[in-house]
Coordinates of C-alpha atoms in Angstrom, one line a residue:
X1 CA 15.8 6.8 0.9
X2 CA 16.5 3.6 -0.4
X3 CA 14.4 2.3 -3.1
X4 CA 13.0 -0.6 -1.0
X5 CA 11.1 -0.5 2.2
X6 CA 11.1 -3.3 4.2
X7 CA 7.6 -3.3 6.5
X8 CA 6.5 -5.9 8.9
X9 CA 3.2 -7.1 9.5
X10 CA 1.7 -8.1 12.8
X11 CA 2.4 -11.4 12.4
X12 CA 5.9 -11.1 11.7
X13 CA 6.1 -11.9 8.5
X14 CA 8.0 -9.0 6.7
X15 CA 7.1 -7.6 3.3
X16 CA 9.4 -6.1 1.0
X17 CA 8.0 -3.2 -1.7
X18 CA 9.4 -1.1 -3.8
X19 CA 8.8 2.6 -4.4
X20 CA 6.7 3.4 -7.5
X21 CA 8.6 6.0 -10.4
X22 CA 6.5 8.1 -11.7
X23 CA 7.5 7.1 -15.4
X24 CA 7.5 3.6 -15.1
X25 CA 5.0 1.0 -16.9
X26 CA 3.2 -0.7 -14.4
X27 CA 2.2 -4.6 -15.0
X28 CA -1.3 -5.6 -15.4
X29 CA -1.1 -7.5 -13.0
X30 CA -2.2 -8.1 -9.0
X31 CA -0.4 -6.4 -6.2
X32 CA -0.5 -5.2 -2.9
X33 CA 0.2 -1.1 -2.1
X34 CA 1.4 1.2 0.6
X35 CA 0.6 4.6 0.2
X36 CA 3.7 6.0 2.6
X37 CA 5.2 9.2 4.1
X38 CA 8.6 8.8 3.9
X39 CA 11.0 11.2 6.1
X40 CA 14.6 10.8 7.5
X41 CA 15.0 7.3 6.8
X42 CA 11.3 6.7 8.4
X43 CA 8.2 5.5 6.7
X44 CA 5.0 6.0 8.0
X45 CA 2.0 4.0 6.0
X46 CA -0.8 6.3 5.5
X47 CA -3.3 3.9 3.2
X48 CA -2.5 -0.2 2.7
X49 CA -4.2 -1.4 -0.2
X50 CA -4.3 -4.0 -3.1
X51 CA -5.7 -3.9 -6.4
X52 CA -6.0 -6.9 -9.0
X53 CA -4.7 -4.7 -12.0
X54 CA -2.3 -2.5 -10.6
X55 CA -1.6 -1.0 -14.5
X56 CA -5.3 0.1 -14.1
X57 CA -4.3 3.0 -11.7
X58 CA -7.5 2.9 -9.4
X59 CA -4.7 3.8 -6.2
X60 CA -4.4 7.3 -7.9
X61 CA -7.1 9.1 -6.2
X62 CA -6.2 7.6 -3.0
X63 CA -2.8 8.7 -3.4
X64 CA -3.7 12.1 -3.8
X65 CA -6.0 12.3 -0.9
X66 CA -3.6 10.8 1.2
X67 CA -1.1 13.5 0.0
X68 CA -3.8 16.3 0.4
X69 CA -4.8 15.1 4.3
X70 CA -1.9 13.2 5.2
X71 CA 1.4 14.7 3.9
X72 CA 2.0 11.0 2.1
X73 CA 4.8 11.1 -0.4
X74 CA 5.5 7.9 -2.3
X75 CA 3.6 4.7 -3.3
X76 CA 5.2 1.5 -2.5
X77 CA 3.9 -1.5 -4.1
X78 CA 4.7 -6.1 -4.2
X79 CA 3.5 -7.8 -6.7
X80 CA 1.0 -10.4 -5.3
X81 CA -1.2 -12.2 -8.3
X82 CA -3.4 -14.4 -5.8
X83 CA -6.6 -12.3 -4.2
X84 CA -6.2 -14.0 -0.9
X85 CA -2.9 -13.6 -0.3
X86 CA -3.0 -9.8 -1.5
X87 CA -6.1 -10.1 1.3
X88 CA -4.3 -11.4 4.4
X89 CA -0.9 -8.9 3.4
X90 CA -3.0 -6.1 3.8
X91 CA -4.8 -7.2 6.7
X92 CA -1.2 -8.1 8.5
X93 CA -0.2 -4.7 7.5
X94 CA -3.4 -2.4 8.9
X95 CA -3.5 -4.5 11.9
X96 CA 0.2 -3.6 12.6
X97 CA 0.4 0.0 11.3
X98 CA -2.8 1.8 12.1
X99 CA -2.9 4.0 8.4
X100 CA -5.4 6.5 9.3
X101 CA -6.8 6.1 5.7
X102 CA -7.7 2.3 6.7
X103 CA -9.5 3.2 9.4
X104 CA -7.0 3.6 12.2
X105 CA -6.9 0.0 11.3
X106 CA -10.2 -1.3 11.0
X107 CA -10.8 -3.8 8.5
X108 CA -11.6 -2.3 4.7
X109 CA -14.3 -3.5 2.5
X110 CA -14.0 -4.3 -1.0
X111 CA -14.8 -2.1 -3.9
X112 CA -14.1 -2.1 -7.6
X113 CA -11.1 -4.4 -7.3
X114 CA -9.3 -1.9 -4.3
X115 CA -9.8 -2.1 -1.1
X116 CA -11.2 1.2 0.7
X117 CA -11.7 1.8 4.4
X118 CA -15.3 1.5 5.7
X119 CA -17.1 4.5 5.8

C-alpha cells in the first residue's frame, strides 16, 4: 500500500494524506483525519475527522472503535492549521464517502476540538 492515499471529495477537489506510523512524533498542530480500511490497493474511510492539536491524540479512541466495529486499519491524516478549512475538508469528504462512523454521512458536531458524529 503506498504510503499516500489520494481521496476525493464530492466537490472534486482531491486531498492527499498520509498514513500515520505508529512511532512517529506527531506536530502540535491542526489537521484533518481518515480513519481507513485499507485492503488490496482499496481504501474504504470508516471515520473523517479533524482535530486542532493532532500531537494531543484525541483520534485514538475513535481509532480503536473503528477497528473494533469496522475492521479499520490505518489512520491517514493532512495537515490543515485553519478550523474552517479543516471544517469544509471534512465535510467534502463525509458527503462523498458515507463513513459509517460519521453518520452514514450526516453532518458531525463539534466536541473537544474533534469532530464526532451526532448521536
Amino acid at each position: 500500500m503506498p504510503r499516500q492515499i489520494d481521496f476525493a471529495g464530492k466537490s472534486g477537489t482531491v486531498y492527499r494524506y498520509t498514513i500515520l506510523e505508529e512511532d512517529r512524533a506527531l506536530p502540535p498542530a491542526g489537521a484533518n483525519y481518515v480513519i481507513a480500511k485499507l485492503e488490496d490497493r482499496q481504501a474504504e474511510i470508516v471515520f473523517a475527522g479533524q482535530t486542532d492539536n493532532l500531537s494531543a491524540g484525541a483520534w485514538k479512541a475513535k481509532f480503536e472503535e473503528a477497528r473494533t466495529k469496522h475492521g479499520a486499519t490505518d489512520i491517514l491524516m493532512r495537515l490543515n492549521v485553519r478550523s474552517t478549512i479543516r471544517q469544509q475538508e471534512q465535510d467534502d469528504l463525509i458527503e462523498a464517502h458515507h463513513p459509517p462512523m460519521n453518520g452514514g454521512g450526516k453532518k458531525p458536531a463539534k466536541d473537544a476540538g474533534e469532530e464526532q458524529p451526532q448521536a
